[in-house]
Structures are given as C-alpha cells and as structure tokens.
C-alpha cells in the first residue's frame, strides 16, 4: 500500500513539471491576437485622454472646460483637479476627456483653458546639501525636504576601523529609473446597468475590484475585473489608479464604454519609478581580507513622500560584525515611486558590492577570492559557494582575471570582469483554486490569477496535467478574472509557488478520489493506483483509461476547491541566493561600455518550466544591463521637468547591445527538495554591481554612479588622471 | 475572419488649426505642405533664381490642386489580402486606423513617436512602423499585420519559432517584433545570428526577450523565402 502524501515526485520523475514546455498562449501573443486592456475595442468605445500638469509645482488658478466640451466628437470632460489646488509634480492629472476618436480627444485637450501659478520646486535628488537648503513651500508653508530614515548600529565600528588593515572610502549612486511597461497603465470600462466591467492592465486581478467601491459608490460584487494579458507591470500595476476611476466615470456619464491608457510621457512621469540612492561608504577589512567594518549614509528620493532605499538591506548580502547605517529621504517634485522588481535590492547591491569590490582592489586581492572569503557574512553561504564555482567556470574567471586596469593591450578598448551576489525571498503568495474533472475526462483549473509574462497559465496546466497523467492540452486553465477563486497579486516573485502549490495538492486529492472510484469498480487497491499516459495503473498493470476512470464521477463533474499552500506541505519554499559575473569592453576614448558576456547562476528550488524560467533570467539580465549602462530618468533642475520622458531619449538596450548571456540553474537534489521558489526578481538585482565592477576592472577606476554612460566613464577616467 | 471594421460613428470634418507636427497628430494641411516642399525643392535646384518665382507659382498651383480637405473621406486599403474602404480624416495614422477602426490590435501603440517598433506591419513586404504613416499615405499598398500569421489552418514559421525559443514574456512588444523578423528574414534569407543582431535594432522589448527573439529570428531566416516570391 503506497502512502498518499501531498508533494512533488522525486527529482527526475515528473513527466511535465521541470521540462521545457512552450507557453500555451505563445501563438496568440506572437500573432497579436491576444487582447490586452489596451486592445479592448468593442464597437462604440470612446477614447479618453488626459491633460496633465506641465509644471513640477504649481497652483491651478483657472480651469474652463466649456470650449473643450463643445469640440466636435468630444463626449465627456471631467476635471480631476480643482482650482486652488496645488499640483506637486509634472504629469499630475487635471482633466480627462472622452471622445469618439483619439484625434478628437486631442482636439478637446487643446481647447481646454487653463492657468497655473508656478511655484518653487526641488528635483535634484543627488544633492543632499541642496535639499537641506532648498526653499520650497507647500500650501504656503516652507517644507523641510530631508527626512531622517534612521541610523542602526551594530558592534563597534570605530575600533574596527582603527584596527583594520585596509580602509576604503567612496561615493556611489544609482539613478532613478521608471518601470516603462510597454502597455501603459490604464483600463477599458463598460457599464451594464449598475454593473461595471473593467478590462484592467493589472498584476492584481483578485485584489482590485474593491478599489472602485469608494470612489464610485458601488458594490464590490458589481465590479468585474478582467485581465487575460498584461503588457508589463514589474511591480507598478497593483492598484486601480485615479485615471481608471476617471475612465469608469466617463463611461457612466456617456453611457458608452471608454478606454483610457496613459500616453508614454505621462506613463513615465507618474505611473511609477524606482527610487534613487546615493551613498557615502567606509568599509574595512583585516589582513586576510575579511570585512570587519561598514559605515554608510545613503540618501535619495521616491518623489513626494521623501523615501529612499530601506536601511535593512545595507550593506547588501554581506553583514560584517561592526556596522553603522544611516539613511535620509529627500522629498522632491518628481512622480511617486512604485514597487520596482525586487524593491530596494538592486540599488543596495549596486552601492554595497561596488564598495566591497573597491576594498578588494585596495587589498590587492582577486575579487572572486575576496567575495569567497567573506561568504560567512552572508545568509546562504552554502548556496553562494557552489554557485560561485559554477559561475567562475562559465566565465573562465581564472584566465580572464587581471588586477584593475592591467588587462594589457595597447589599444583604447579595455576588457574587464566583475561579479556580484544577490538574495531574495520568493515564498508563495496566498492563492485558491478550483479544479473540475468532467465525466468525459477533461479537466478545468480556475484561479483569479494573472500571467504577467511569467507563464502562469502554462505552469498551472503543467502541474495539473502532470498530476493526472495527461497531456498538456487535456487541461483548460482559466485565469484573469476576479470571478474565479481569489488569488494573490503577482509581485515579490510569489506567483509560481503560490499557484502551483494549491494546484498540485488539489489535483492530487482529485486524483485520489478518482482512484478510489476506479478501485471499487475494477476491484484493486486504490492506494496502489497511479496516473500516467492517460491511464490508471496498478504497479505496471493497466487498470483502465483516464476517460473510463473519470466517467465514474457520475453525471456531473468532480469539483474540488483548494486553499493556499502551507509551509508543512513542503510544496514551496523561500530564500534564494544567486551569483552573476559580467565581462565588458570599455572604449577609453569614447567612454562607451559594451557588454561582452554575462553569466547568471541561480537557485530556485524546484523548476516548474525550464524554458520559461530561463526567460525570466534572460529578461532580468537584460533589464539589469539597461539600468547599468543606459537607462535613467533625467530631471531638469531649472524647470523641474522629466526631460527624457519618451522612448527616444530614455535609452534602453536593443537586441545588439546585450552580448552573450549564459544562464545556469543550481539544482542539486537538496535544492529540488525545497519545492517551488519564485524567480522573477532575484536575477535583476546583481547586474548593477557586477557590471560596474567589470568596468572598474577594465579601466582601473570606479565610475561611481549608474548608469555607466559614456560621459560618466570619461569623467571617471579624467578624475583618475588628475 | 471576425475582423469587420468597427463602426466609429460620425467622422467629423475639422477645419481648425493644423495640429501639432508630431506623429500623434498630423493634419492634412501639414501633410500637403510637406508634399509641396518636396516638389518645390527639386524645382529650385534645377532652375536659375531668375525663374524661381515662376516655378514657385507653378508649384503652388499644383499644390492647390492636390489639397485634401480635413474632412473624412474614403481611403481604399488592402489589409491582409482583403480590400476595404475606410472613411477617415486625412490626419488619421495607419496605426490608429488598424487598431481602432479595423480592430487589428496586434500592432501596439507604445512610444507615441516612431521609435519602438511595437506597431510594425509589412507594407509591400517591408517592415514599417504603422505610426509613421498616414492612412492616406498607404492607399493602394499591401498591408500585412501580425494577425495574418496565425489561423486555424496555418501557423507562420516566425510564430512557431518565437514560441519554440520563448521570444516573449508579457508579449506586448512581440507582434511588432514578429513582423520585424518576418520582414527582415524575407529580405535577408539565410541571415546569420550576427546579421540578426544588427538588423533587428528597430524594436524595443522591456521584458528582455532579446535572447529568444534572436534565436527565433535566426531559425526563421534559414527557412525564409526571398521577398520577391511572396513571404508573409
Ligand atoms: S508605436 Fe510605432 S514605433 Fe513605437
Ligand atoms: S515581451 Fe514584454 S515588452 Fe517584450
């Protein structure tokens, strides 16, 4: 008698789980037949556009919508701000217009009569002294722009610094970047009597309906949210935004469906960004290269709230016995931040592990040996250790390593390598599931979840089909509606564990029920039965087909509900490491940094879909290359405006800019046994430090602030010559 | 096909200002002025200053004859092999007509300024940003959109290859990338990986799918037939 136990099969024994399976919705996505909120287009749909503030700080002194309302094709105009109100950043929504065509909505915007009284602003987020001295008012009161976020102390930094063999002091920084989802934030809203149907671009299908209740005065039960596809979120699409509410209001007023998605500039100005962080660091080690002390003060902005990177992740990954950390937030007239893929970690990694690498150089040590020597200061040395070995082989570290700036060669192009480590939680979120096994053998899985690009649908289908011993196409997965069982939002790398855990358990329980029915009918021991290749087996003896077994459920489907995973089920786990190495070629005459190669070694417990998992890491590396080398929000201090708020001047890498990417999963049996762990975030953390360290290794000096643009590289080289 | 034109009621005529000169809003006067400048520029180069005034007058007359009113008017299009007529203002962009009038939303509106490639379609076999053309500009040309690459009976190689190599995550840039790859490979059959790196720089993906796209493009190029024979 075999024991019935919730869990995964031993490593290597699953038929679909862990394999390279193409995403189920690949063909409809690739052919453009997939419909996003942005594509929702039933006949009669009106197109809405926003008028937003061109000023970083201003008082609205006049607003006349009459002429706009009279424009041909314009159907409704609503104010989103009041006269007398202050707007605190560029892009602040002021008016929404719905019209029969987008062109008419533009005409309407141009007809709005509006006047501002421009007020003083502050946007220079790197300038802590400037922020302290700035004269900015809010509603007539002078505002203190800097906010202490505290100091935390451990050990005795002062003594440790005195006793240290090598002490390094440096300045580091990471500029603000935006999420830049290619599908902007927004929605399509349609009323059906008192019911509101919204196609929302959201990472939070089950959690957004309630956000319409207060502003619209309706029942949550009357709101249906639909999101079959979402064109990027990266942490910025958890909520219903004020423009979504405006969209629903415009739909109500006109009695027609309305679609409102932000235009590119507004998307970049107000729909989320990753806070900046700049740091003064002192770090020290003993004669062996063991880090003994850390002292840092970092600051930056997340916009109007005045926050920056959390204290708790500083210094990143390495936690020396003596450390002091201090943070200061700056209030700026910039758009508000939102969670950006692995909140806090990429910035903390970038200012910590660059400083640590500079200390290694000062101590005259190979960066790899230095990092290895200090693994006992990390949370998961048993993971970093082997991952570093694997990465070093894939990068050919030993051959390529040279002390800083001593790569040789007479030409202007210098090569270098660098590395960094990261960590992330990635435990499962809370998701519920309904599984139906129909009498004809077909299977349905329903969940109010979403696929933000991870491959949620495909992973759920794999787990269910694998459990029932069926081919992938025998399972229909329905997600993307808040009318399905409640599921957690897709953030924090929680989704794949969160959805596959309950699916596995509930499918196993359904299978056991069916096995019991088959056992009674075919007179075998139910607990001896297993499902494979569309059949039920007792040992290696075929008992019946899956269809025959399923028909025993009676005239109606067998339906099972399952709740969120629990820790003791051991279907999922949390806490990963991850190692990355970068190789760059830097042109010391032009300052251009070219990616040669990146290696990522990542543990994620049990891999559900190898093809899609690899995509997550590729994507993270490319996003990492973007913020390391080219992308940044540039604020104009004079006008307070985001001057590169467009896809031409806000640079992103293209297909030829990424070099060779090597992705390797670290998956020995003990890691597999931990179960599923999320992957979306960890690999986006280390590229900043790894690439910056590679550049320092190539040219012999540190380029302190990311992204490493040609100008910054040349400035650093100039400084080095002085 | 379930892609009947969506009926956008009441195409109004507008005789107001010329609109901004950016890609999101071009009016007919703008369009014709550029047309005029192109013609008169050639004339100026070929003639002496003495007769320039006469040439300019002639050109102006010619231009007057070609002026298109800002009112909606019928435009004949060939989209995915189907002939159809749309009645739209001359300022309407191809991207907006495809998306909003024909419900062909595979071409995505992403950057507002002809830079990201998400709206790529084939026009007479060549990949073109649909946001860089006015509808009236493409009258009589053959427009192919991503939707045509997949039907119950046919899956284009490029779609198969994007799925095989997972050249997509959120999928929002994907149809545009797919069309760019289809067009590029038709023009460059047997392209190498390095060729693809150089030739496909016109599209942006935020999710970072370039590694899969590159493999998909390479595979597609190996089986591509040169453009003269048809392609997509
Ligand atoms: S939308 Fe056409 S190129 Fe970006
Ligand atoms: S797949 Fe998301 S933007 Fe390319």
mmCIF file of C-alpha atoms in Angstrom, chain A residues 186-462:
data_model
loop_
_atom_site.group_PDB
_atom_site.id
_atom_site.type_symbol
_atom_site.label_atom_id
_atom_site.label_comp_id
_atom_site.label_asym_id
_atom_site.label_seq_id
_atom_site.Cartn_x
_atom_site.Cartn_y
_atom_site.Cartn_z
ATOM 1 C CA UNK A 186 -4.977 52.094 -17.786
ATOM 2 C CA UNK A 187 -8.213 50.326 -18.460
ATOM 3 C CA UNK A 188 -11.340 49.900 -20.540
ATOM 4 C CA UNK A 189 -14.541 50.450 -18.561
ATOM 5 C CA UNK A 190 -18.067 49.492 -19.606
ATOM 6 C CA UNK A 191 -21.260 49.740 -17.554
ATOM 7 C CA UNK A 192 -24.005 47.182 -17.848
ATOM 8 C CA UNK A 193 -26.758 48.810 -15.819
ATOM 9 C CA UNK A 194 -25.308 49.023 -12.325
ATOM 10 C CA UNK A 195 -22.547 46.563 -13.093
ATOM 11 C CA UNK A 196 -19.097 47.748 -14.018
ATOM 12 C CA UNK A 197 -16.947 45.609 -16.301
ATOM 13 C CA UNK A 198 -13.322 46.618 -16.396
ATOM 14 C CA UNK A 199 -10.521 45.346 -18.569
ATOM 15 C CA UNK A 200 -7.644 46.430 -16.367
ATOM 16 C CA UNK A 201 -3.930 46.174 -17.033
ATOM 17 C CA UNK A 202 -3.148 44.707 -13.619
ATOM 18 C CA UNK A 203 -0.845 42.416 -11.661
ATOM 19 C CA UNK A 204 -3.657 42.008 -9.143
ATOM 20 C CA UNK A 205 -6.788 40.573 -10.762
ATOM 21 C CA UNK A 206 -8.354 39.383 -7.498
ATOM 22 C CA UNK A 207 -7.474 42.444 -5.444
ATOM 23 C CA UNK A 208 -8.557 45.453 -7.482
ATOM 24 C CA UNK A 209 -12.381 45.416 -7.678
ATOM 25 C CA UNK A 210 -12.744 46.764 -4.147
ATOM 26 C CA UNK A 211 -10.783 49.866 -5.085
ATOM 27 C CA UNK A 212 -13.714 51.074 -7.217
ATOM 28 C CA UNK A 213 -16.166 50.884 -4.317
ATOM 29 C CA UNK A 214 -15.432 54.157 -2.533
ATOM 30 C CA UNK A 215 -14.781 56.487 -5.454
ATOM 31 C CA UNK A 216 -17.795 55.246 -7.438
ATOM 32 C CA UNK A 217 -20.128 54.325 -4.593
ATOM 33 C CA UNK A 218 -20.870 50.848 -5.916
ATOM 34 C CA UNK A 219 -20.815 47.331 -4.506
ATOM 35 C CA UNK A 220 -17.669 45.324 -4.932
ATOM 36 C CA UNK A 221 -19.857 42.428 -6.102
ATOM 37 C CA UNK A 222 -20.914 44.583 -9.065
ATOM 38 C CA UNK A 223 -17.368 45.065 -10.318
ATOM 39 C CA UNK A 224 -15.835 42.574 -12.672
ATOM 40 C CA UNK A 225 -12.133 42.777 -13.412
ATOM 41 C CA UNK A 226 -10.683 41.051 -16.423
ATOM 42 C CA UNK A 227 -7.045 40.788 -17.427
ATOM 43 C CA UNK A 228 -6.133 37.923 -19.723
ATOM 44 C CA UNK A 229 -2.868 39.557 -20.742
ATOM 45 C CA UNK A 230 -0.840 42.398 -19.297
ATOM 46 C CA UNK A 231 1.841 44.270 -21.166
ATOM 47 C CA UNK A 232 4.342 44.550 -18.354
ATOM 48 C CA UNK A 233 3.977 45.579 -14.716
ATOM 49 C CA UNK A 234 7.282 44.991 -12.890
ATOM 50 C CA UNK A 235 5.635 45.999 -9.625
ATOM 51 C CA UNK A 236 3.839 49.120 -10.813
ATOM 52 C CA UNK A 237 0.379 47.691 -11.510
ATOM 53 C CA UNK A 238 -1.155 46.516 -8.247
ATOM 54 C CA UNK A 239 -3.755 49.239 -7.812
ATOM 55 C CA UNK A 240 -6.667 50.912 -9.515
ATOM 56 C CA UNK A 241 -5.398 54.381 -10.331
ATOM 57 C CA UNK A 242 -7.246 57.678 -10.307
ATOM 58 C CA UNK A 243 -7.285 57.645 -14.102
ATOM 59 C CA UNK A 244 -9.005 54.246 -14.022
ATOM 60 C CA UNK A 245 -11.686 55.730 -11.810
ATOM 61 C CA UNK A 246 -11.936 58.686 -14.217
ATOM 62 C CA UNK A 247 -12.333 56.202 -17.065
ATOM 63 C CA UNK A 248 -15.259 54.498 -15.281
ATOM 64 C CA UNK A 249 -16.804 57.903 -14.572
ATOM 65 C CA UNK A 250 -16.524 58.935 -18.208
ATOM 66 C CA UNK A 251 -18.168 55.655 -19.191
ATOM 67 C CA UNK A 252 -21.014 56.281 -16.750
ATOM 68 C CA UNK A 253 -21.529 59.833 -17.952
ATOM 69 C CA UNK A 254 -21.566 58.940 -21.628
ATOM 70 C CA UNK A 255 -23.333 55.587 -21.355
ATOM 71 C CA UNK A 256 -20.604 54.150 -23.574
ATOM 72 C CA UNK A 257 -17.545 52.045 -22.986
ATOM 73 C CA UNK A 258 -14.394 54.127 -22.537
ATOM 74 C CA UNK A 259 -10.736 53.234 -22.921
ATOM 75 C CA UNK A 260 -8.107 55.278 -21.130
ATOM 76 C CA UNK A 261 -4.451 54.341 -21.201
ATOM 77 C CA UNK A 262 -1.735 56.827 -20.323
ATOM 78 C CA UNK A 263 0.370 58.219 -23.104
ATOM 79 C CA UNK A 264 4.089 57.429 -22.962
ATOM 80 C CA UNK A 265 5.222 60.675 -21.337
ATOM 81 C CA UNK A 266 2.599 60.556 -18.591
ATOM 82 C CA UNK A 267 3.264 56.857 -18.054
ATOM 83 C CA UNK A 268 6.883 57.679 -17.340
ATOM 84 C CA UNK A 269 6.163 60.764 -15.241
ATOM 85 C CA UNK A 270 3.546 59.423 -12.853
ATOM 86 C CA UNK A 271 2.972 55.675 -13.166
ATOM 87 C CA UNK A 272 5.893 54.556 -11.072
ATOM 88 C CA UNK A 273 9.640 54.611 -10.760
ATOM 89 C CA UNK A 274 12.429 53.020 -8.771
ATOM 90 C CA UNK A 275 13.859 55.374 -6.125
ATOM 91 C CA UNK A 276 17.376 56.685 -6.488
ATOM 92 C CA UNK A 277 20.059 56.032 -3.916
ATOM 93 C CA UNK A 278 23.434 57.699 -3.371
ATOM 94 C CA UNK A 279 25.822 56.607 -0.660
ATOM 95 C CA UNK A 280 28.957 57.665 1.187
ATOM 96 C CA UNK A 281 30.586 54.435 2.288
ATOM 97 C CA UNK A 282 33.509 53.477 4.507
ATOM 98 C CA UNK A 283 34.367 49.801 4.505
ATOM 99 C CA UNK A 284 37.332 47.960 6.003
ATOM 100 C CA UNK A 285 38.931 44.531 6.171
ATOM 101 C CA UNK A 286 41.693 42.747 8.040
ATOM 102 C CA UNK A 287 44.968 41.468 6.568
ATOM 103 C CA UNK A 288 43.269 38.276 5.368
ATOM 104 C CA UNK A 289 40.607 40.213 3.523
ATOM 105 C CA UNK A 290 37.798 39.576 5.987
ATOM 106 C CA UNK A 291 35.377 42.520 6.074
ATOM 107 C CA UNK A 292 35.362 43.881 9.598
ATOM 108 C CA UNK A 293 33.526 47.186 9.419
ATOM 109 C CA UNK A 294 30.978 49.102 7.387
ATOM 110 C CA UNK A 295 29.765 52.648 7.818
ATOM 111 C CA UNK A 296 27.390 54.266 5.346
ATOM 112 C CA UNK A 297 24.971 57.089 4.835
ATOM 113 C CA UNK A 298 22.689 56.847 1.865
ATOM 114 C CA UNK A 299 20.048 59.187 0.514
ATOM 115 C CA UNK A 300 17.783 59.525 -2.473
ATOM 116 C CA UNK A 301 14.194 60.177 -3.424
ATOM 117 C CA UNK A 302 10.987 58.332 -4.114
ATOM 118 C CA UNK A 303 9.165 61.544 -5.015
ATOM 119 C CA UNK A 304 6.673 63.395 -2.840
ATOM 120 C CA UNK A 305 6.867 61.001 0.118
ATOM 121 C CA UNK A 306 10.586 61.505 0.654
ATOM 122 C CA UNK A 307 11.868 57.946 0.974
ATOM 123 C CA UNK A 308 14.768 56.001 -0.434
ATOM 124 C CA UNK A 309 16.216 52.509 -0.197
ATOM 125 C CA UNK A 310 15.482 50.689 3.070
ATOM 126 C CA UNK A 311 18.133 50.671 5.772
ATOM 127 C CA UNK A 312 17.776 46.952 6.377
ATOM 128 C CA UNK A 313 19.405 45.830 3.122
ATOM 129 C CA UNK A 314 22.593 47.865 3.711
ATOM 130 C CA UNK A 315 25.289 46.636 3.270
ATOM 131 C CA UNK A 316 23.864 44.206 0.761
ATOM 132 C CA UNK A 317 24.178 40.452 1.411
ATOM 133 C CA UNK A 318 27.390 40.801 3.463
ATOM 134 C CA UNK A 319 26.751 41.669 7.084
ATOM 135 C CA UNK A 320 30.031 42.472 8.873
ATOM 136 C CA UNK A 321 30.250 42.286 12.669
ATOM 137 C CA UNK A 322 30.591 46.044 13.020
ATOM 138 C CA UNK A 323 28.378 48.305 11.012
ATOM 139 C CA UNK A 324 26.581 51.597 11.101
ATOM 140 C CA UNK A 325 23.982 52.534 8.537
ATOM 141 C CA UNK A 326 22.089 55.765 8.121
ATOM 142 C CA UNK A 327 19.555 56.852 5.530
ATOM 143 C CA UNK A 328 17.976 60.150 4.567
ATOM 144 C CA UNK A 329 14.976 60.527 2.274
ATOM 145 C CA UNK A 330 14.504 63.591 0.091
ATOM 146 C CA UNK A 331 11.118 64.983 -0.815
ATOM 147 C CA UNK A 332 11.162 66.018 -4.466
ATOM 148 C CA UNK A 333 8.691 67.323 -7.007
ATOM 149 C CA UNK A 334 9.092 64.127 -9.004
ATOM 150 C CA UNK A 335 6.500 61.466 -9.714
ATOM 151 C CA UNK A 336 5.851 58.928 -6.947
ATOM 152 C CA UNK A 337 7.693 55.617 -6.808
ATOM 153 C CA UNK A 338 6.114 52.180 -7.006
ATOM 154 C CA UNK A 339 7.498 48.759 -6.209
ATOM 155 C CA UNK A 340 10.115 48.026 -8.866
ATOM 156 C CA UNK A 341 11.189 44.410 -9.386
ATOM 157 C CA UNK A 342 12.950 43.379 -6.127
ATOM 158 C CA UNK A 343 12.301 46.660 -4.255
ATOM 159 C CA UNK A 344 15.416 48.105 -2.549
ATOM 160 C CA UNK A 345 17.720 45.271 -3.542
ATOM 161 C CA UNK A 346 19.210 46.391 -6.890
ATOM 162 C CA UNK A 347 20.184 49.794 -5.523
ATOM 163 C CA UNK A 348 21.573 48.409 -2.260
ATOM 164 C CA UNK A 349 23.524 45.789 -4.186
ATOM 165 C CA UNK A 350 24.879 48.474 -6.508
ATOM 166 C CA UNK A 351 26.218 50.764 -3.791
ATOM 167 C CA UNK A 352 27.357 47.976 -1.436
ATOM 168 C CA UNK A 353 29.092 45.434 -3.601
ATOM 169 C CA UNK A 354 30.900 48.091 -5.627
ATOM 170 C CA UNK A 355 32.360 49.481 -2.390
ATOM 171 C CA UNK A 356 33.302 45.961 -1.306
ATOM 172 C CA UNK A 357 34.928 45.336 -4.686
ATOM 173 C CA UNK A 358 36.900 48.585 -4.314
ATOM 174 C CA UNK A 359 38.074 47.349 -0.917
ATOM 175 C CA UNK A 360 39.192 44.082 -2.530
ATOM 176 C CA UNK A 361 41.199 46.088 -5.075
ATOM 177 C CA UNK A 362 42.744 48.144 -2.290
ATOM 178 C CA UNK A 363 43.727 44.930 -0.509
ATOM 179 C CA UNK A 364 45.260 43.753 -3.777
ATOM 180 C CA UNK A 365 43.037 40.696 -3.978
ATOM 181 C CA UNK A 366 41.198 38.937 -6.770
ATOM 182 C CA UNK A 367 37.524 39.956 -6.421
ATOM 183 C CA UNK A 368 36.364 36.358 -6.565
ATOM 184 C CA UNK A 369 38.647 35.235 -3.721
ATOM 185 C CA UNK A 370 37.651 38.286 -1.715
ATOM 186 C CA UNK A 371 33.934 37.567 -2.074
ATOM 187 C CA UNK A 372 34.546 33.881 -1.336
ATOM 188 C CA UNK A 373 36.492 34.750 1.783
ATOM 189 C CA UNK A 374 33.532 36.708 3.130
ATOM 190 C CA UNK A 375 30.713 34.268 2.413
ATOM 191 C CA UNK A 376 30.365 33.509 6.106
ATOM 192 C CA UNK A 377 28.951 37.035 6.448
ATOM 193 C CA UNK A 378 26.033 36.112 4.117
ATOM 194 C CA UNK A 379 22.715 34.403 4.762
ATOM 195 C CA UNK A 380 23.257 31.455 2.385
ATOM 196 C CA UNK A 381 26.995 30.648 2.109
ATOM 197 C CA UNK A 382 26.180 27.014 1.236
ATOM 198 C CA UNK A 383 24.444 28.266 -1.914
ATOM 199 C CA UNK A 384 26.804 31.077 -2.908
ATOM 200 C CA UNK A 385 29.827 28.810 -2.530
ATOM 201 C CA UNK A 386 28.966 26.266 -5.230
ATOM 202 C CA UNK A 387 27.265 28.917 -7.379
ATOM 203 C CA UNK A 388 30.466 30.970 -7.426
ATOM 204 C CA UNK A 389 32.421 27.902 -8.559
ATOM 205 C CA UNK A 390 29.963 27.222 -11.395
ATOM 206 C CA UNK A 391 29.871 30.856 -12.474
ATOM 207 C CA UNK A 392 33.670 31.147 -12.415
ATOM 208 C CA UNK A 393 33.926 28.176 -14.758
ATOM 209 C CA UNK A 394 31.306 29.533 -17.133
ATOM 210 C CA UNK A 395 33.029 32.924 -17.193
ATOM 211 C CA UNK A 396 36.514 31.397 -17.292
ATOM 212 C CA UNK A 397 37.288 33.765 -14.447
ATOM 213 C CA UNK A 398 40.770 32.471 -13.677
ATOM 214 C CA UNK A 399 42.002 33.111 -17.217
ATOM 215 C CA UNK A 400 40.287 36.458 -17.607
ATOM 216 C CA UNK A 401 41.087 37.957 -14.213
ATOM 217 C CA UNK A 402 43.684 40.720 -14.022
ATOM 218 C CA UNK A 403 44.270 43.390 -11.397
ATOM 219 C CA UNK A 404 42.392 46.629 -12.057
ATOM 220 C CA UNK A 405 43.322 48.428 -15.229
ATOM 221 C CA UNK A 406 46.053 45.936 -16.017
ATOM 222 C CA UNK A 407 44.320 43.998 -18.741
ATOM 223 C CA UNK A 408 47.104 44.904 -21.122
ATOM 224 C CA UNK A 409 46.715 45.748 -24.788
ATOM 225 C CA UNK A 410 47.823 48.984 -26.398
ATOM 226 C CA UNK A 411 44.509 49.929 -27.961
ATOM 227 C CA UNK A 412 41.888 52.136 -26.368
ATOM 228 C CA UNK A 413 39.466 49.259 -25.703
ATOM 229 C CA UNK A 414 39.961 47.614 -22.310
ATOM 230 C CA UNK A 415 38.362 44.428 -21.076
ATOM 231 C CA UNK A 416 37.312 43.619 -17.542
ATOM 232 C CA UNK A 417 35.311 41.223 -15.423
ATOM 233 C CA UNK A 418 33.289 41.674 -12.259
ATOM 234 C CA UNK A 419 30.863 39.842 -10.030
ATOM 235 C CA UNK A 420 28.072 40.345 -7.510
ATOM 236 C CA UNK A 421 25.726 38.305 -5.316
ATOM 237 C CA UNK A 422 22.067 38.686 -4.517
ATOM 238 C CA UNK A 423 19.327 37.207 -2.398
ATOM 239 C CA UNK A 424 15.541 37.228 -2.392
ATOM 240 C CA UNK A 425 12.581 35.640 -0.618
ATOM 241 C CA UNK A 426 10.259 34.398 -3.319
ATOM 242 C CA UNK A 427 7.958 32.474 -0.994
ATOM 243 C CA UNK A 428 4.434 31.674 -2.237
ATOM 244 C CA UNK A 429 1.506 34.080 -2.075
ATOM 245 C CA UNK A 430 -1.996 33.044 -0.992
ATOM 246 C CA UNK A 431 -3.996 31.590 -3.855
ATOM 247 C CA UNK A 432 -7.111 29.461 -4.040
ATOM 248 C CA UNK A 433 -8.025 27.081 -6.803
ATOM 249 C CA UNK A 434 -10.979 25.184 -8.187
ATOM 250 C CA UNK A 435 -10.352 22.023 -10.166
ATOM 251 C CA UNK A 436 -13.051 20.214 -12.091
ATOM 252 C CA UNK A 437 -12.697 16.758 -13.563
ATOM 253 C CA UNK A 438 -15.552 16.270 -16.001
ATOM 254 C CA UNK A 439 -17.102 12.865 -16.679
ATOM 255 C CA UNK A 440 -15.596 12.949 -20.182
ATOM 256 C CA UNK A 441 -12.125 13.200 -18.657
ATOM 257 C CA UNK A 442 -11.489 16.830 -19.482
ATOM 258 C CA UNK A 443 -10.027 18.959 -16.707
ATOM 259 C CA UNK A 444 -10.522 22.595 -15.771
ATOM 260 C CA UNK A 445 -8.444 24.674 -13.385
ATOM 261 C CA UNK A 446 -9.712 28.077 -12.309
ATOM 262 C CA UNK A 447 -7.880 30.762 -10.416
ATOM 263 C CA UNK A 448 -8.239 34.538 -10.133
ATOM 264 C CA UNK A 449 -4.583 34.943 -11.005
ATOM 265 C CA UNK A 450 -2.748 36.683 -13.837
ATOM 266 C CA UNK A 451 0.075 35.999 -16.224
ATOM 267 C CA UNK A 452 2.457 38.944 -16.189
ATOM 268 C CA UNK A 453 4.824 37.226 -18.590
ATOM 269 C CA UNK A 454 5.960 34.543 -16.183
ATOM 270 C CA UNK A 455 3.889 31.845 -17.880
ATOM 271 C CA UNK A 456 1.369 31.394 -15.030
ATOM 272 C CA UNK A 457 -1.197 29.690 -17.266
ATOM 273 C CA UNK A 458 1.316 27.256 -18.655
ATOM 274 C CA UNK A 459 2.790 26.359 -15.262
ATOM 275 C CA UNK A 460 -0.655 25.679 -13.762
ATOM 276 C CA UNK A 461 -1.566 23.485 -16.734
ATOM 277 C CA UNK A 462 1.715 21.566 -16.495
#
